[in-house]
Amino acid sequence: MAQRDAIFPAGRHDLYTSQTYSAAIRSGDLLFVSGQVGSLRDGSPEPNFEAQVRLAFANLEATLRAGGCGLDDIVDVTSFHTDPEHQFHTVMAVKGEVFPNAPYPNWTAIGVNWLGGFDFEIKVIARIPA
């Protein structure tokens, strides 16, 4: 069985320790990133929805970097939305900036009714470059 290593982005380890989970787990050449949200430094939600989505992607990118990856290494995405019908246009606009060129990662979007005060969450699996 491959060894599992916990990965934490710089400056956010306390948030994960207090919530008792890892930002990401490296297993072999894969990085499994926990759901990232648009949380401010204190862990509270960014109140503006578009800014919250952008911050979630920034937090995702920081976690990927800590694991030796980048956005181009993502192969699978799952996103969670509290109001997909009204939020999806904004999410897709930001997604288009983050992933401007094909090949795009797989993407599954799920509507949920609760995200702990957040309105958007994104989790990914990435392949760690050799």
CSV table of N, CA and C in Angstrom, one decimal:
chain,number,residue,atom,x,y,z
A,1,MET,N,0.8,-1.2,0.0
A,1,MET,CA,0.0,0.0,0.0
A,1,MET,C,0.9,1.2,0.0
A,2,ALA,N,0.5,2.2,-0.8
A,2,ALA,CA,1.3,3.5,-0.9
A,2,ALA,C,1.2,4.2,0.5
A,3,GLN,N,2.3,4.9,0.8
A,3,GLN,CA,2.3,5.7,2.0
A,3,GLN,C,1.4,6.9,1.8
A,4,ARG,N,0.8,7.4,2.8
A,4,ARG,CA,-0.1,8.6,2.7
A,4,ARG,C,0.6,9.7,3.6
A,5,ASP,N,0.7,10.8,2.9
A,5,ASP,CA,1.3,12.0,3.6
A,5,ASP,C,0.3,13.1,3.6
A,6,ALA,N,0.2,13.8,4.8
A,6,ALA,CA,-0.7,14.9,4.9
A,6,ALA,C,0.0,16.1,4.3
A,7,ILE,N,-0.8,17.0,3.6
A,7,ILE,CA,-0.2,18.2,3.0
A,7,ILE,C,-1.1,19.4,3.5
A,8,PHE,N,-0.3,20.4,3.9
A,8,PHE,CA,-1.0,21.7,4.4
A,8,PHE,C,-0.4,22.9,3.7
A,9,PRO,N,-1.2,23.8,3.2
A,9,PRO,CA,-0.7,25.0,2.7
A,9,PRO,C,-0.1,25.9,3.8
A,10,ALA,N,0.9,26.7,3.4
A,10,ALA,CA,1.5,27.6,4.4
A,10,ALA,C,0.5,28.5,5.0
A,11,GLY,N,0.6,28.7,6.4
A,11,GLY,CA,-0.2,29.6,7.1
A,11,GLY,C,-1.6,29.1,7.4
A,12,ARG,N,-2.0,27.9,7.0
A,12,ARG,CA,-3.4,27.4,7.3
A,12,ARG,C,-3.5,26.1,8.1
A,13,HIS,N,-2.3,25.7,8.6
A,13,HIS,CA,-2.3,24.4,9.3
A,13,HIS,C,-3.2,24.4,10.5
A,14,ASP,N,-3.3,25.6,11.2
A,14,ASP,CA,-4.1,25.7,12.4
A,14,ASP,C,-5.6,25.4,12.1
A,15,LEU,N,-6.1,26.0,11.0
A,15,LEU,CA,-7.5,25.8,10.6
A,15,LEU,C,-7.8,24.3,10.4
A,16,TYR,N,-6.9,23.5,9.8
A,16,TYR,CA,-7.1,22.1,9.6
A,16,TYR,C,-7.0,21.3,10.9
A,17,THR,N,-6.1,21.7,11.7
A,17,THR,CA,-5.9,21.0,13.0
A,17,THR,C,-7.2,21.2,13.9
A,18,SER,N,-7.7,22.4,13.9
A,18,SER,CA,-8.9,22.7,14.7
A,18,SER,C,-10.1,21.9,14.2
A,19,GLN,N,-10.1,21.7,12.8
A,19,GLN,CA,-11.3,20.9,12.2
A,19,GLN,C,-11.0,19.5,12.1
A,20,THR,N,-9.8,19.0,12.4
A,20,THR,CA,-9.3,17.6,12.4
A,20,THR,C,-9.4,16.9,11.1
A,21,TYR,N,-8.9,17.6,10.1
A,21,TYR,CA,-8.7,16.9,8.8
A,21,TYR,C,-7.5,17.5,8.0
A,22,SER,N,-7.1,16.9,7.0
A,22,SER,CA,-5.9,17.3,6.2
A,22,SER,C,-6.4,18.1,5.0
A,23,ALA,N,-5.6,19.1,4.6
A,23,ALA,CA,-6.0,19.9,3.4
A,23,ALA,C,-5.9,19.0,2.2
A,24,ALA,N,-4.9,18.1,2.2
A,24,ALA,CA,-4.7,17.1,1.1
A,24,ALA,C,-3.9,15.9,1.6
A,25,ILE,N,-4.1,14.8,0.9
A,25,ILE,CA,-3.3,13.6,1.1
A,25,ILE,C,-2.6,13.2,-0.1
A,26,ARG,N,-1.3,13.1,0.0
A,26,ARG,CA,-0.5,12.6,-1.1
A,26,ARG,C,-0.4,11.1,-1.0
A,27,SER,N,-0.8,10.3,-2.0
A,27,SER,CA,-0.7,8.9,-2.0
A,27,SER,C,-0.1,8.5,-3.4
A,28,GLY,N,1.1,8.0,-3.4
A,28,GLY,CA,1.7,7.7,-4.7
A,28,GLY,C,1.9,8.9,-5.5
A,29,ASP,N,1.5,8.9,-6.7
A,29,ASP,CA,1.6,10.1,-7.6
A,29,ASP,C,0.3,10.9,-7.7
A,30,LEU,N,-0.6,10.7,-6.7
A,30,LEU,CA,-1.8,11.4,-6.7
A,30,LEU,C,-2.0,12.3,-5.5
A,31,LEU,N,-2.6,13.4,-5.6
A,31,LEU,CA,-2.9,14.3,-4.5
A,31,LEU,C,-4.4,14.5,-4.5
A,32,PHE,N,-5.0,14.1,-3.3
A,32,PHE,CA,-6.4,14.2,-3.1
A,32,PHE,C,-6.6,15.4,-2.2
A,33,VAL,N,-7.2,16.4,-2.7
A,33,VAL,CA,-7.4,17.7,-2.0
A,33,VAL,C,-8.8,17.8,-1.4
A,34,SER,N,-8.9,18.0,-0.1
A,34,SER,CA,-10.1,18.2,0.5
A,34,SER,C,-10.8,19.4,0.0
A,35,GLY,N,-12.1,19.5,0.2
A,35,GLY,CA,-12.9,20.6,-0.3
A,35,GLY,C,-12.4,21.9,0.2
A,36,GLN,N,-12.1,22.8,-0.7
A,36,GLN,CA,-11.6,24.2,-0.4
A,36,GLN,C,-12.7,25.2,-0.6
A,37,VAL,N,-12.8,26.1,0.4
A,37,VAL,CA,-13.8,27.1,0.4
A,37,VAL,C,-13.2,28.5,0.4
A,38,GLY,N,-14.0,29.5,0.2
A,38,GLY,CA,-13.5,30.8,0.2
A,38,GLY,C,-13.5,31.4,1.6
A,39,SER,N,-12.6,30.8,2.4
A,39,SER,CA,-12.4,31.2,3.8
A,39,SER,C,-11.4,32.3,3.9
A,40,LEU,N,-11.7,33.2,4.8
A,40,LEU,CA,-10.7,34.3,5.1
A,40,LEU,C,-9.7,33.7,6.1
A,41,ARG,N,-8.6,34.4,6.4
A,41,ARG,CA,-7.6,33.8,7.3
A,41,ARG,C,-8.1,33.3,8.6
A,42,ASP,N,-9.2,33.9,9.1
A,42,ASP,CA,-9.7,33.4,10.4
A,42,ASP,C,-10.7,32.2,10.2
A,43,GLY,N,-10.9,31.8,9.0
A,43,GLY,CA,-11.8,30.6,8.7
A,43,GLY,C,-13.2,31.0,8.4
A,44,SER,N,-13.5,32.3,8.5
A,44,SER,CA,-14.9,32.7,8.2
A,44,SER,C,-15.1,32.9,6.7
A,45,PRO,N,-16.4,32.8,6.2
A,45,PRO,CA,-16.6,32.9,4.8
A,45,PRO,C,-16.4,34.3,4.3
A,46,GLU,N,-15.9,34.4,3.1
A,46,GLU,CA,-15.9,35.7,2.4
A,46,GLU,C,-17.3,36.0,2.0
A,47,PRO,N,-17.9,37.2,2.4
A,47,PRO,CA,-19.3,37.4,2.2
A,47,PRO,C,-19.7,37.6,0.7
A,48,ASN,N,-18.9,38.2,-0.1
A,48,ASN,CA,-19.2,38.4,-1.5
A,48,ASN,C,-19.1,37.1,-2.3
A,49,PHE,N,-20.1,36.6,-3.0
A,49,PHE,CA,-20.1,35.3,-3.6
A,49,PHE,C,-18.9,35.2,-4.7
A,50,GLU,N,-18.8,36.1,-5.6
A,50,GLU,CA,-17.7,36.0,-6.6
A,50,GLU,C,-16.4,36.0,-5.9
A,51,ALA,N,-16.2,36.8,-4.9
A,51,ALA,CA,-14.9,36.8,-4.2
A,51,ALA,C,-14.7,35.5,-3.4
A,52,GLN,N,-15.8,34.9,-2.9
A,52,GLN,CA,-15.7,33.7,-2.2
A,52,GLN,C,-15.2,32.6,-3.2
A,53,VAL,N,-15.8,32.6,-4.4
A,53,VAL,CA,-15.4,31.5,-5.4
A,53,VAL,C,-13.9,31.7,-5.7
A,54,ARG,N,-13.5,33.0,-6.0
A,54,ARG,CA,-12.1,33.3,-6.3
A,54,ARG,C,-11.1,32.9,-5.2
A,55,LEU,N,-11.6,33.1,-4.0
A,55,LEU,CA,-10.7,32.8,-2.8
A,55,LEU,C,-10.7,31.2,-2.6
A,56,ALA,N,-11.8,30.5,-2.9
A,56,ALA,CA,-11.7,29.1,-2.9
A,56,ALA,C,-10.7,28.5,-3.9
A,57,PHE,N,-10.7,29.1,-5.1
A,57,PHE,CA,-9.7,28.7,-6.1
A,57,PHE,C,-8.3,29.0,-5.6
A,58,ALA,N,-8.1,30.2,-5.0
A,58,ALA,CA,-6.8,30.6,-4.5
A,58,ALA,C,-6.3,29.6,-3.4
A,59,ASN,N,-7.3,29.3,-2.5
A,59,ASN,CA,-6.9,28.3,-1.4
A,59,ASN,C,-6.6,26.9,-2.0
A,60,LEU,N,-7.3,26.6,-3.1
A,60,LEU,CA,-7.1,25.3,-3.8
A,60,LEU,C,-5.7,25.4,-4.4
A,61,GLU,N,-5.3,26.4,-5.1
A,61,GLU,CA,-4.0,26.6,-5.7
A,61,GLU,C,-2.9,26.5,-4.7
A,62,ALA,N,-3.1,27.1,-3.5
A,62,ALA,CA,-2.1,27.1,-2.4
A,62,ALA,C,-1.9,25.6,-1.9
A,63,THR,N,-3.0,24.9,-1.8
A,63,THR,CA,-2.9,23.5,-1.4
A,63,THR,C,-2.2,22.7,-2.4
A,64,LEU,N,-2.5,22.9,-3.7
A,64,LEU,CA,-1.9,22.1,-4.8
A,64,LEU,C,-0.4,22.4,-4.8
A,65,ARG,N,0.0,23.7,-4.6
A,65,ARG,CA,1.5,24.0,-4.6
A,65,ARG,C,2.2,23.3,-3.4
A,66,ALA,N,1.5,23.3,-2.3
A,66,ALA,CA,2.1,22.6,-1.1
A,66,ALA,C,2.3,21.1,-1.4
A,67,GLY,N,1.5,20.5,-2.3
A,67,GLY,CA,1.7,19.1,-2.6
A,67,GLY,C,2.5,18.9,-3.8
A,68,GLY,N,3.1,19.9,-4.4
A,68,GLY,CA,4.0,19.8,-5.6
A,68,GLY,C,3.2,19.8,-6.9
A,69,CYS,N,2.0,20.3,-6.9
A,69,CYS,CA,1.2,20.4,-8.1
A,69,CYS,C,0.8,21.8,-8.5
A,70,GLY,N,0.1,21.9,-9.6
A,70,GLY,CA,-0.5,23.1,-10.0
A,70,GLY,C,-1.9,22.9,-10.6
A,71,LEU,N,-2.5,23.9,-11.0
A,71,LEU,CA,-3.9,23.8,-11.6
A,71,LEU,C,-3.9,22.9,-12.8
A,72,ASP,N,-2.8,22.9,-13.6
A,72,ASP,CA,-2.8,22.1,-14.8
A,72,ASP,C,-2.6,20.6,-14.5
A,73,ASP,N,-2.4,20.2,-13.3
A,73,ASP,CA,-2.2,18.8,-12.9
A,73,ASP,C,-3.5,18.2,-12.4
A,74,ILE,N,-4.6,19.0,-12.3
A,74,ILE,CA,-5.9,18.5,-11.8
A,74,ILE,C,-6.5,17.6,-12.9
A,75,VAL,N,-7.0,16.4,-12.5
A,75,VAL,CA,-7.7,15.5,-13.4
A,75,VAL,C,-9.1,15.4,-13.1
A,76,ASP,N,-9.5,15.7,-11.8
A,76,ASP,CA,-10.9,15.5,-11.5
A,76,ASP,C,-11.4,16.6,-10.5
A,77,VAL,N,-12.5,17.2,-10.7
A,77,VAL,CA,-13.1,18.2,-9.9
A,77,VAL,C,-14.5,17.9,-9.4
A,78,THR,N,-14.8,18.1,-8.2
A,78,THR,CA,-16.1,18.1,-7.7
A,78,THR,C,-16.4,19.4,-7.0
A,79,SER,N,-17.5,20.1,-7.4
A,79,SER,CA,-17.8,21.3,-6.7
A,79,SER,C,-19.2,21.2,-6.1
A,80,PHE,N,-19.4,22.0,-5.0
A,80,PHE,CA,-20.6,21.9,-4.3
A,80,PHE,C,-21.2,23.4,-4.3
A,81,HIS,N,-22.5,23.5,-4.5
A,81,HIS,CA,-23.1,24.8,-4.7
A,81,HIS,C,-24.4,24.8,-3.9
A,82,THR,N,-24.6,25.9,-3.1
A,82,THR,CA,-25.8,26.0,-2.3
A,82,THR,C,-27.0,26.5,-3.1
A,83,ASP,N,-26.8,27.2,-4.2
A,83,ASP,CA,-27.9,27.7,-5.1
A,83,ASP,C,-27.4,27.7,-6.5
A,84,PRO,N,-27.2,26.5,-7.1
A,84,PRO,CA,-26.6,26.3,-8.4
A,84,PRO,C,-27.3,27.2,-9.5
A,85,GLU,N,-28.6,27.2,-9.5
A,85,GLU,CA,-29.3,27.9,-10.5
A,85,GLU,C,-28.9,29.4,-10.6
A,86,HIS,N,-28.7,30.0,-9.5
A,86,HIS,CA,-28.3,31.4,-9.5
A,86,HIS,C,-26.8,31.7,-9.4
A,87,GLN,N,-26.0,30.7,-9.0
A,87,GLN,CA,-24.6,30.8,-8.8
A,87,GLN,C,-23.8,30.4,-10.0
A,88,PHE,N,-24.3,29.5,-10.8
A,88,PHE,CA,-23.5,28.8,-11.8
A,88,PHE,C,-22.9,29.7,-12.8
A,89,HIS,N,-23.5,30.8,-13.2
A,89,HIS,CA,-22.9,31.7,-14.1
A,89,HIS,C,-21.6,32.3,-13.6
A,90,THR,N,-21.6,32.7,-12.3
A,90,THR,CA,-20.4,33.3,-11.7
A,90,THR,C,-19.3,32.2,-11.6
A,91,VAL,N,-19.7,31.0,-11.2
A,91,VAL,CA,-18.7,29.9,-11.0
A,91,VAL,C,-18.1,29.6,-12.4
A,92,MET,N,-18.9,29.5,-13.4
A,92,MET,CA,-18.4,29.2,-14.8
A,92,MET,C,-17.5,30.3,-15.3
A,93,ALA,N,-17.8,31.5,-15.0
A,93,ALA,CA,-16.9,32.7,-15.4
A,93,ALA,C,-15.5,32.5,-14.8
A,94,VAL,N,-15.5,32.3,-13.5
A,94,VAL,CA,-14.2,32.1,-12.8
A,94,VAL,C,-13.5,30.9,-13.3
A,95,LYS,N,-14.3,29.8,-13.4
A,95,LYS,CA,-13.7,28.5,-13.9
A,95,LYS,C,-13.0,28.8,-15.3
A,96,GLY,N,-13.6,29.6,-16.1
A,96,GLY,CA,-13.1,29.9,-17.4
A,96,GLY,C,-11.7,30.6,-17.4
A,97,GLU,N,-11.6,31.4,-16.3
A,97,GLU,CA,-10.3,32.1,-16.1
A,97,GLU,C,-9.2,31.1,-15.5
A,98,VAL,N,-9.7,30.2,-14.7
A,98,VAL,CA,-8.7,29.3,-14.0
A,98,VAL,C,-8.3,28.2,-15.0
A,99,PHE,N,-9.2,27.7,-15.8
A,99,PHE,CA,-9.0,26.6,-16.8
A,99,PHE,C,-9.3,27.2,-18.2
A,100,PRO,N,-8.4,28.1,-18.8
A,100,PRO,CA,-8.8,28.7,-20.0
A,100,PRO,C,-8.6,27.8,-21.3
A,101,ASN,N,-7.8,26.7,-21.1
A,101,ASN,CA,-7.5,25.9,-22.3
A,101,ASN,C,-7.8,24.4,-22.1
A,102,ALA,N,-8.2,23.8,-23.1
A,102,ALA,CA,-8.3,22.3,-23.1
A,102,ALA,C,-6.9,21.7,-23.1
A,103,PRO,N,-6.8,20.5,-22.5
A,103,PRO,CA,-7.9,19.6,-22.0
A,103,PRO,C,-8.3,20.1,-20.6
A,104,TYR,N,-9.6,20.2,-20.4
A,104,TYR,CA,-10.2,20.6,-19.1
A,104,TYR,C,-10.3,19.3,-18.2
A,105,PRO,N,-10.2,19.6,-16.9
A,105,PRO,CA,-10.4,18.4,-16.0
A,105,PRO,C,-11.9,17.9,-16.0
A,106,ASN,N,-12.1,16.7,-15.6
A,106,ASN,CA,-13.5,16.2,-15.4
A,106,ASN,C,-14.1,17.2,-14.4
A,107,TRP,N,-15.4,17.3,-14.4
A,107,TRP,CA,-16.1,18.2,-13.4
A,107,TRP,C,-17.4,17.7,-13.1
A,108,THR,N,-17.7,17.5,-11.8
A,108,THR,CA,-19.0,17.2,-11.3
A,108,THR,C,-19.5,18.3,-10.4
A,109,ALA,N,-20.6,18.8,-10.7
A,109,ALA,CA,-21.2,19.9,-9.8
A,109,ALA,C,-22.4,19.3,-9.1
A,110,ILE,N,-22.5,19.6,-7.8
A,110,ILE,CA,-23.5,19.0,-6.9
A,110,ILE,C,-24.2,20.2,-6.2
A,111,GLY,N,-25.5,20.2,-6.2
A,111,GLY,CA,-26.3,21.2,-5.4
A,111,GLY,C,-26.5,20.6,-4.0
A,112,VAL,N,-26.2,21.5,-3.0
A,112,VAL,CA,-26.3,21.0,-1.6
A,112,VAL,C,-27.1,22.1,-0.8
A,113,ASN,N,-27.6,21.8,0.3
A,113,ASN,CA,-28.3,22.8,1.1
A,113,ASN,C,-27.5,23.4,2.3
A,114,TRP,N,-26.3,22.9,2.5
A,114,TRP,CA,-25.5,23.4,3.6
A,114,TRP,C,-24.0,23.2,3.4
A,115,LEU,N,-23.2,24.2,3.5
A,115,LEU,CA,-21.8,24.1,3.5
A,115,LEU,C,-21.1,24.9,4.6
A,116,GLY,N,-21.7,24.8,5.8
A,116,GLY,CA,-21.1,25.4,7.0
A,116,GLY,C,-20.9,26.9,6.9
A,117,GLY,N,-21.9,27.6,6.2
A,117,GLY,CA,-21.8,29.0,6.1
A,117,GLY,C,-21.2,29.5,4.8
A,118,PHE,N,-20.7,28.6,4.0
A,118,PHE,CA,-20.1,28.9,2.7
A,118,PHE,C,-21.2,28.6,1.6
A,119,ASP,N,-20.9,29.1,0.4
A,119,ASP,CA,-21.9,28.9,-0.7
A,119,ASP,C,-21.2,28.1,-1.9
A,120,PHE,N,-19.9,27.8,-1.8
A,120,PHE,CA,-19.2,27.1,-2.8
A,120,PHE,C,-18.0,26.4,-2.2
A,121,GLU,N,-17.8,25.2,-2.7
A,121,GLU,CA,-16.7,24.4,-2.2
A,121,GLU,C,-16.2,23.6,-3.4
A,122,ILE,N,-14.9,23.4,-3.5
A,122,ILE,CA,-14.3,22.7,-4.6
A,122,ILE,C,-13.2,21.7,-4.1
A,123,LYS,N,-13.3,20.4,-4.5
A,123,LYS,CA,-12.3,19.4,-4.1
A,123,LYS,C,-11.8,18.8,-5.4
A,124,VAL,N,-10.6,18.4,-5.4
A,124,VAL,CA,-10.0,17.9,-6.6
A,124,VAL,C,-9.0,16.7,-6.4
A,125,ILE,N,-8.8,16.0,-7.4
A,125,ILE,CA,-7.7,15.0,-7.5
A,125,ILE,C,-6.7,15.4,-8.5
A,126,ALA,N,-5.4,15.5,-8.2
A,126,ALA,CA,-4.4,15.9,-9.1
A,126,ALA,C,-3.3,14.9,-9.2
A,127,ARG,N,-2.7,14.8,-10.4
A,127,ARG,CA,-1.5,13.9,-10.6
A,127,ARG,C,-0.3,14.7,-10.3
A,128,ILE,N,0.6,14.2,-9.4
A,128,ILE,CA,1.8,14.9,-9.0
A,128,ILE,C,2.8,14.7,-10.2
A,129,PRO,N,3.4,15.8,-10.7
A,129,PRO,CA,4.3,15.7,-11.8
A,129,PRO,C,5.6,14.9,-11.4
A,130,ALA,N,6.1,14.1,-12.3
A,130,ALA,CA,7.3,13.3,-12.0
A,130,ALA,C,8.6,14.2,-11.8
